[in-house]
Amino acid sequence: MQGASKQMDKLIDGKGQPGPVMVIGDYPTQKEYNSGESFSGSCGNLLQQLFLPYGVSTKNWYKTHYFKIPVPGFSSPSSKVRKEAVERVREMENWDEIIREELDVVMPNCIVACGELALQNLTEEKSIEKWRGSILHLHPRFNSPTIKVFPVHSPREIWERNEKPIVYTQWD
């Protein structure tokens, strides 16, 4: 992305074509970060598989992450550790501005927000369990009042928890 981080060597890139649907994950896995590409590898394959039963291909959708770097500590059972991990990453870059730049290029009608942090940062709502499958408004700070946000569990969460989220995400 254009906004080079002062504290990180690189930021992961989004990929895909401009269009009506944009996927925004909360943060990349270490493998995605190492590859330099959002939703690559197993997470990208799982995302594709989630939509296949409905005859929808995600291959050309623009896919990116809100935080363009991993968030070490976010999978901790300690809420204090998770909160501190997010705050450290939040301070590294103007993530909202980077997403605004991507929105200007992609011009989506709908954002599939994959994960708790994507939900929080795009809408300021909390609890993916409460909001998954809902249609929400993108927060006004992004200056795109017509874009709707559809929160679902992220492929990373599904891999980590290996249980209900995959069923819920397909239902959503």
PDB file of C-alpha atoms in Angstrom:
ATOM      1  CA  MET A   1       0.000   0.000   0.000  1.00  0.00           C
ATOM      2  CA  GLN A   2       1.126   3.587  -0.515  1.00  0.00           C
ATOM      3  CA  GLY A   3       1.332   4.485   3.207  1.00  0.00           C
ATOM      4  CA  ALA A   4       4.655   2.960   4.211  1.00  0.00           C
ATOM      5  CA  SER A   5       4.785   2.149   7.881  1.00  0.00           C
ATOM      6  CA  LYS A   6       7.425   3.863   9.962  1.00  0.00           C
ATOM      7  CA  GLN A   7       7.866   0.836  12.240  1.00  0.00           C
ATOM      8  CA  MET A   8       7.280  -2.122   9.892  1.00  0.00           C
ATOM      9  CA  ASP A   9       9.317  -3.169   6.890  1.00  0.00           C
ATOM     10  CA  LYS A  10       6.219  -3.886   4.830  1.00  0.00           C
ATOM     11  CA  LEU A  11       2.462  -3.808   4.875  1.00  0.00           C
ATOM     12  CA  ILE A  12       0.485  -6.635   3.329  1.00  0.00           C
ATOM     13  CA  ASP A  13      -1.210  -5.781   0.027  1.00  0.00           C
ATOM     14  CA  GLY A  14      -4.829  -6.206  -0.926  1.00  0.00           C
ATOM     15  CA  LYS A  15      -5.593  -8.136  -4.086  1.00  0.00           C
ATOM     16  CA  GLY A  16      -8.453  -8.443  -6.545  1.00  0.00           C
ATOM     17  CA  GLN A  17     -10.531  -6.319  -8.856  1.00  0.00           C
ATOM     18  CA  PRO A  18     -12.560  -3.204  -8.084  1.00  0.00           C
ATOM     19  CA  GLY A  19     -16.223  -4.084  -7.845  1.00  0.00           C
ATOM     20  CA  PRO A  20     -19.340  -4.244  -5.703  1.00  0.00           C
ATOM     21  CA  VAL A  21     -17.969  -6.612  -3.027  1.00  0.00           C
ATOM     22  CA  MET A  22     -14.862  -6.035  -0.929  1.00  0.00           C
ATOM     23  CA  VAL A  23     -13.583  -8.394   1.769  1.00  0.00           C
ATOM     24  CA  ILE A  24     -11.772  -6.848   4.729  1.00  0.00           C
ATOM     25  CA  GLY A  25     -10.225  -9.166   7.300  1.00  0.00           C
ATOM     26  CA  ASP A  26      -9.063  -7.997  10.672  1.00  0.00           C
ATOM     27  CA  TYR A  27      -5.365  -8.875  10.275  1.00  0.00           C
ATOM     28  CA  PRO A  28      -3.302 -11.356   8.250  1.00  0.00           C
ATOM     29  CA  THR A  29      -1.900 -14.638   9.448  1.00  0.00           C
ATOM     30  CA  GLN A  30       1.870 -14.819   9.591  1.00  0.00           C
ATOM     31  CA  LYS A  31       1.849 -16.884   6.369  1.00  0.00           C
ATOM     32  CA  GLU A  32      -0.239 -14.255   4.556  1.00  0.00           C
ATOM     33  CA  TYR A  33       2.046 -11.525   5.847  1.00  0.00           C
ATOM     34  CA  ASN A  34       5.130 -13.424   4.700  1.00  0.00           C
ATOM     35  CA  SER A  35       3.594 -13.874   1.231  1.00  0.00           C
ATOM     36  CA  GLY A  36       2.731 -10.149   1.123  1.00  0.00           C
ATOM     37  CA  GLU A  37      -0.823 -10.830  -0.044  1.00  0.00           C
ATOM     38  CA  SER A  38      -4.180 -10.695   1.775  1.00  0.00           C
ATOM     39  CA  PHE A  39      -6.278 -13.861   1.825  1.00  0.00           C
ATOM     40  CA  SER A  40      -3.632 -15.982   0.164  1.00  0.00           C
ATOM     41  CA  GLY A  41      -3.100 -19.645   0.888  1.00  0.00           C
ATOM     42  CA  SER A  42      -5.406 -21.582   3.189  1.00  0.00           C
ATOM     43  CA  CYS A  43      -7.414 -18.540   4.367  1.00  0.00           C
ATOM     44  CA  GLY A  44      -8.141 -17.521   0.777  1.00  0.00           C
ATOM     45  CA  ASN A  45      -9.085 -21.094  -0.128  1.00  0.00           C
ATOM     46  CA  LEU A  46     -11.432 -21.320   2.866  1.00  0.00           C
ATOM     47  CA  LEU A  47     -13.066 -18.005   1.949  1.00  0.00           C
ATOM     48  CA  GLN A  48     -13.683 -19.350  -1.571  1.00  0.00           C
ATOM     49  CA  GLN A  49     -15.102 -22.617  -0.191  1.00  0.00           C
ATOM     50  CA  LEU A  50     -17.513 -20.755   2.096  1.00  0.00           C
ATOM     51  CA  PHE A  51     -19.181 -19.079  -0.893  1.00  0.00           C
ATOM     52  CA  LEU A  52     -19.077 -22.011  -3.363  1.00  0.00           C
ATOM     53  CA  PRO A  53     -22.341 -23.656  -2.195  1.00  0.00           C
ATOM     54  CA  TYR A  54     -24.120 -20.474  -3.294  1.00  0.00           C
ATOM     55  CA  GLY A  55     -22.540 -20.334  -6.735  1.00  0.00           C
ATOM     56  CA  VAL A  56     -20.453 -17.300  -5.800  1.00  0.00           C
ATOM     57  CA  SER A  57     -16.776 -17.014  -6.676  1.00  0.00           C
ATOM     58  CA  THR A  58     -14.579 -14.780  -4.545  1.00  0.00           C
ATOM     59  CA  LYS A  59     -11.559 -15.061  -6.840  1.00  0.00           C
ATOM     60  CA  ASN A  60     -11.892 -11.569  -8.311  1.00  0.00           C
ATOM     61  CA  TRP A  61     -13.257  -9.833  -5.225  1.00  0.00           C
ATOM     62  CA  TYR A  62     -10.893  -7.282  -3.740  1.00  0.00           C
ATOM     63  CA  LYS A  63      -9.544  -8.738  -0.479  1.00  0.00           C
ATOM     64  CA  THR A  64      -7.558  -6.827   2.106  1.00  0.00           C
ATOM     65  CA  HIS A  65      -7.075  -6.523   5.856  1.00  0.00           C
ATOM     66  CA  TYR A  66      -7.789  -3.603   8.187  1.00  0.00           C
ATOM     67  CA  PHE A  67      -4.464  -4.081   9.970  1.00  0.00           C
ATOM     68  CA  LYS A  68      -1.865  -4.828   7.289  1.00  0.00           C
ATOM     69  CA  ILE A  69       0.413  -6.654   9.727  1.00  0.00           C
ATOM     70  CA  PRO A  70      -0.110  -9.553  12.167  1.00  0.00           C
ATOM     71  CA  VAL A  71      -1.343  -8.760  15.673  1.00  0.00           C
ATOM     72  CA  PRO A  72       0.803 -10.979  17.921  1.00  0.00           C
ATOM     73  CA  GLY A  73      -1.073 -11.689  21.139  1.00  0.00           C
ATOM     74  CA  PHE A  74      -4.617 -11.224  19.814  1.00  0.00           C
ATOM     75  CA  SER A  75      -5.385 -14.941  20.134  1.00  0.00           C
ATOM     76  CA  SER A  76      -4.409 -14.913  23.826  1.00  0.00           C
ATOM     77  CA  PRO A  77      -7.040 -16.043  26.321  1.00  0.00           C
ATOM     78  CA  SER A  78      -6.261 -12.892  28.331  1.00  0.00           C
ATOM     79  CA  SER A  79      -8.398  -9.907  27.359  1.00  0.00           C
ATOM     80  CA  LYS A  80      -5.695  -7.592  28.710  1.00  0.00           C
ATOM     81  CA  VAL A  81      -3.059  -9.144  26.410  1.00  0.00           C
ATOM     82  CA  ARG A  82      -5.450  -8.947  23.418  1.00  0.00           C
ATOM     83  CA  LYS A  83      -6.237  -5.288  24.113  1.00  0.00           C
ATOM     84  CA  GLU A  84      -2.550  -4.356  24.496  1.00  0.00           C
ATOM     85  CA  ALA A  85      -1.671  -6.224  21.273  1.00  0.00           C
ATOM     86  CA  VAL A  86      -4.300  -4.301  19.302  1.00  0.00           C
ATOM     87  CA  GLU A  87      -3.235  -0.954  20.772  1.00  0.00           C
ATOM     88  CA  ARG A  88       0.423  -1.572  19.828  1.00  0.00           C
ATOM     89  CA  VAL A  89      -0.548  -2.268  16.219  1.00  0.00           C
ATOM     90  CA  ARG A  90      -3.112   0.570  16.092  1.00  0.00           C
ATOM     91  CA  GLU A  91      -0.407   3.104  16.967  1.00  0.00           C
ATOM     92  CA  MET A  92       1.900   2.024  14.124  1.00  0.00           C
ATOM     93  CA  GLU A  93      -0.056   3.454  11.197  1.00  0.00           C
ATOM     94  CA  ASN A  94      -3.140   5.431  10.167  1.00  0.00           C
ATOM     95  CA  TRP A  95      -5.095   2.296   9.239  1.00  0.00           C
ATOM     96  CA  ASP A  96      -8.335   4.203   8.544  1.00  0.00           C
ATOM     97  CA  GLU A  97      -6.590   6.299   5.898  1.00  0.00           C
ATOM     98  CA  ILE A  98      -5.199   3.217   4.183  1.00  0.00           C
ATOM     99  CA  ILE A  99      -8.668   1.638   4.081  1.00  0.00           C
ATOM    100  CA  ARG A 100     -10.164   4.916   2.752  1.00  0.00           C
ATOM    101  CA  GLU A 101      -7.626   4.848  -0.100  1.00  0.00           C
ATOM    102  CA  GLU A 102      -8.607   1.273  -0.931  1.00  0.00           C
ATOM    103  CA  LEU A 103     -12.325   2.132  -0.776  1.00  0.00           C
ATOM    104  CA  ASP A 104     -11.753   4.987  -3.243  1.00  0.00           C
ATOM    105  CA  VAL A 105     -10.155   2.564  -5.711  1.00  0.00           C
ATOM    106  CA  VAL A 106     -12.453  -0.442  -5.234  1.00  0.00           C
ATOM    107  CA  MET A 107     -15.751   1.489  -4.872  1.00  0.00           C
ATOM    108  CA  PRO A 108     -17.698  -1.381  -3.259  1.00  0.00           C
ATOM    109  CA  ASN A 109     -21.384  -1.459  -2.344  1.00  0.00           C
ATOM    110  CA  CYS A 110     -20.797  -4.083   0.334  1.00  0.00           C
ATOM    111  CA  ILE A 111     -17.928  -5.034   2.623  1.00  0.00           C
ATOM    112  CA  VAL A 112     -17.688  -8.545   4.035  1.00  0.00           C
ATOM    113  CA  ALA A 113     -15.986  -7.794   7.368  1.00  0.00           C
ATOM    114  CA  CYS A 114     -14.136 -10.946   8.408  1.00  0.00           C
ATOM    115  CA  GLY A 115     -13.463 -11.044  12.122  1.00  0.00           C
ATOM    116  CA  GLU A 116     -13.955  -9.165  15.366  1.00  0.00           C
ATOM    117  CA  LEU A 117     -11.381  -6.444  14.693  1.00  0.00           C
ATOM    118  CA  ALA A 118     -12.743  -5.769  11.197  1.00  0.00           C
ATOM    119  CA  LEU A 119     -16.227  -5.407  12.706  1.00  0.00           C
ATOM    120  CA  GLN A 120     -14.992  -3.049  15.439  1.00  0.00           C
ATOM    121  CA  ASN A 121     -12.838  -0.871  13.208  1.00  0.00           C
ATOM    122  CA  LEU A 122     -15.294  -0.564  10.316  1.00  0.00           C
ATOM    123  CA  THR A 123     -18.495  -0.057  12.326  1.00  0.00           C
ATOM    124  CA  GLU A 124     -17.470   0.542  15.971  1.00  0.00           C
ATOM    125  CA  GLU A 125     -19.786  -2.309  16.990  1.00  0.00           C
ATOM    126  CA  LYS A 126     -18.467  -5.114  19.172  1.00  0.00           C
ATOM    127  CA  SER A 127     -19.058  -8.868  19.334  1.00  0.00           C
ATOM    128  CA  ILE A 128     -18.910 -10.781  16.088  1.00  0.00           C
ATOM    129  CA  GLU A 129     -21.170 -13.345  17.792  1.00  0.00           C
ATOM    130  CA  LYS A 130     -23.889 -10.709  18.171  1.00  0.00           C
ATOM    131  CA  TRP A 131     -23.528  -8.950  14.799  1.00  0.00           C
ATOM    132  CA  ARG A 132     -22.489 -11.745  12.410  1.00  0.00           C
ATOM    133  CA  GLY A 133     -24.841 -11.933   9.443  1.00  0.00           C
ATOM    134  CA  SER A 134     -26.260  -8.442  10.057  1.00  0.00           C
ATOM    135  CA  ILE A 135     -26.212  -5.615   7.553  1.00  0.00           C
ATOM    136  CA  LEU A 136     -24.573  -2.592   9.163  1.00  0.00           C
ATOM    137  CA  HIS A 137     -23.465   0.851   8.024  1.00  0.00           C
ATOM    138  CA  LEU A 138     -19.804   1.649   7.458  1.00  0.00           C
ATOM    139  CA  HIS A 139     -18.723   4.163  10.093  1.00  0.00           C
ATOM    140  CA  PRO A 140     -19.087   7.808   8.883  1.00  0.00           C
ATOM    141  CA  ARG A 141     -15.350   8.494   9.358  1.00  0.00           C
ATOM    142  CA  PHE A 142     -14.758   6.566   6.108  1.00  0.00           C
ATOM    143  CA  ASN A 143     -16.863   9.097   4.124  1.00  0.00           C
ATOM    144  CA  SER A 144     -18.750   6.354   2.269  1.00  0.00           C
ATOM    145  CA  PRO A 145     -22.309   6.473   3.646  1.00  0.00           C
ATOM    146  CA  THR A 146     -23.844   4.053   1.134  1.00  0.00           C
ATOM    147  CA  ILE A 147     -21.477   1.133   1.767  1.00  0.00           C
ATOM    148  CA  LYS A 148     -22.980  -1.659   3.859  1.00  0.00           C
ATOM    149  CA  VAL A 149     -20.927  -3.931   6.116  1.00  0.00           C
ATOM    150  CA  PHE A 150     -21.708  -7.614   6.483  1.00  0.00           C
ATOM    151  CA  PRO A 151     -19.766  -9.109   9.447  1.00  0.00           C
ATOM    152  CA  VAL A 152     -18.775 -12.796   9.480  1.00  0.00           C
ATOM    153  CA  HIS A 153     -16.174 -14.893  11.257  1.00  0.00           C
ATOM    154  CA  SER A 154     -12.761 -14.640   9.635  1.00  0.00           C
ATOM    155  CA  PRO A 155     -11.140 -17.683   8.010  1.00  0.00           C
ATOM    156  CA  ARG A 156      -8.369 -17.297  10.582  1.00  0.00           C
ATOM    157  CA  GLU A 157     -10.905 -17.582  13.436  1.00  0.00           C
ATOM    158  CA  ILE A 158     -12.427 -20.637  11.799  1.00  0.00           C
ATOM    159  CA  TRP A 159      -9.000 -22.300  11.540  1.00  0.00           C
ATOM    160  CA  GLU A 160      -8.121 -21.415  15.130  1.00  0.00           C
ATOM    161  CA  ARG A 161     -11.419 -22.514  16.666  1.00  0.00           C
ATOM    162  CA  ASN A 162     -12.182 -25.342  14.204  1.00  0.00           C
ATOM    163  CA  GLU A 163     -15.831 -25.564  15.198  1.00  0.00           C
ATOM    164  CA  LYS A 164     -19.074 -23.582  14.891  1.00  0.00           C
ATOM    165  CA  PRO A 165     -17.799 -20.482  13.058  1.00  0.00           C
ATOM    166  CA  ILE A 166     -17.627 -22.293   9.710  1.00  0.00           C
ATOM    167  CA  VAL A 167     -21.299 -23.318   9.970  1.00  0.00           C
ATOM    168  CA  TYR A 168     -22.356 -19.850  11.149  1.00  0.00           C
ATOM    169  CA  THR A 169     -20.428 -18.173   8.359  1.00  0.00           C
ATOM    170  CA  GLN A 170     -22.075 -20.343   5.711  1.00  0.00           C
ATOM    171  CA  TRP A 171     -25.512 -19.629   7.202  1.00  0.00           C
ATOM    172  CA  ASP A 172     -24.767 -15.901   7.278  1.00  0.00           C
TER     173      ASP A 172
END
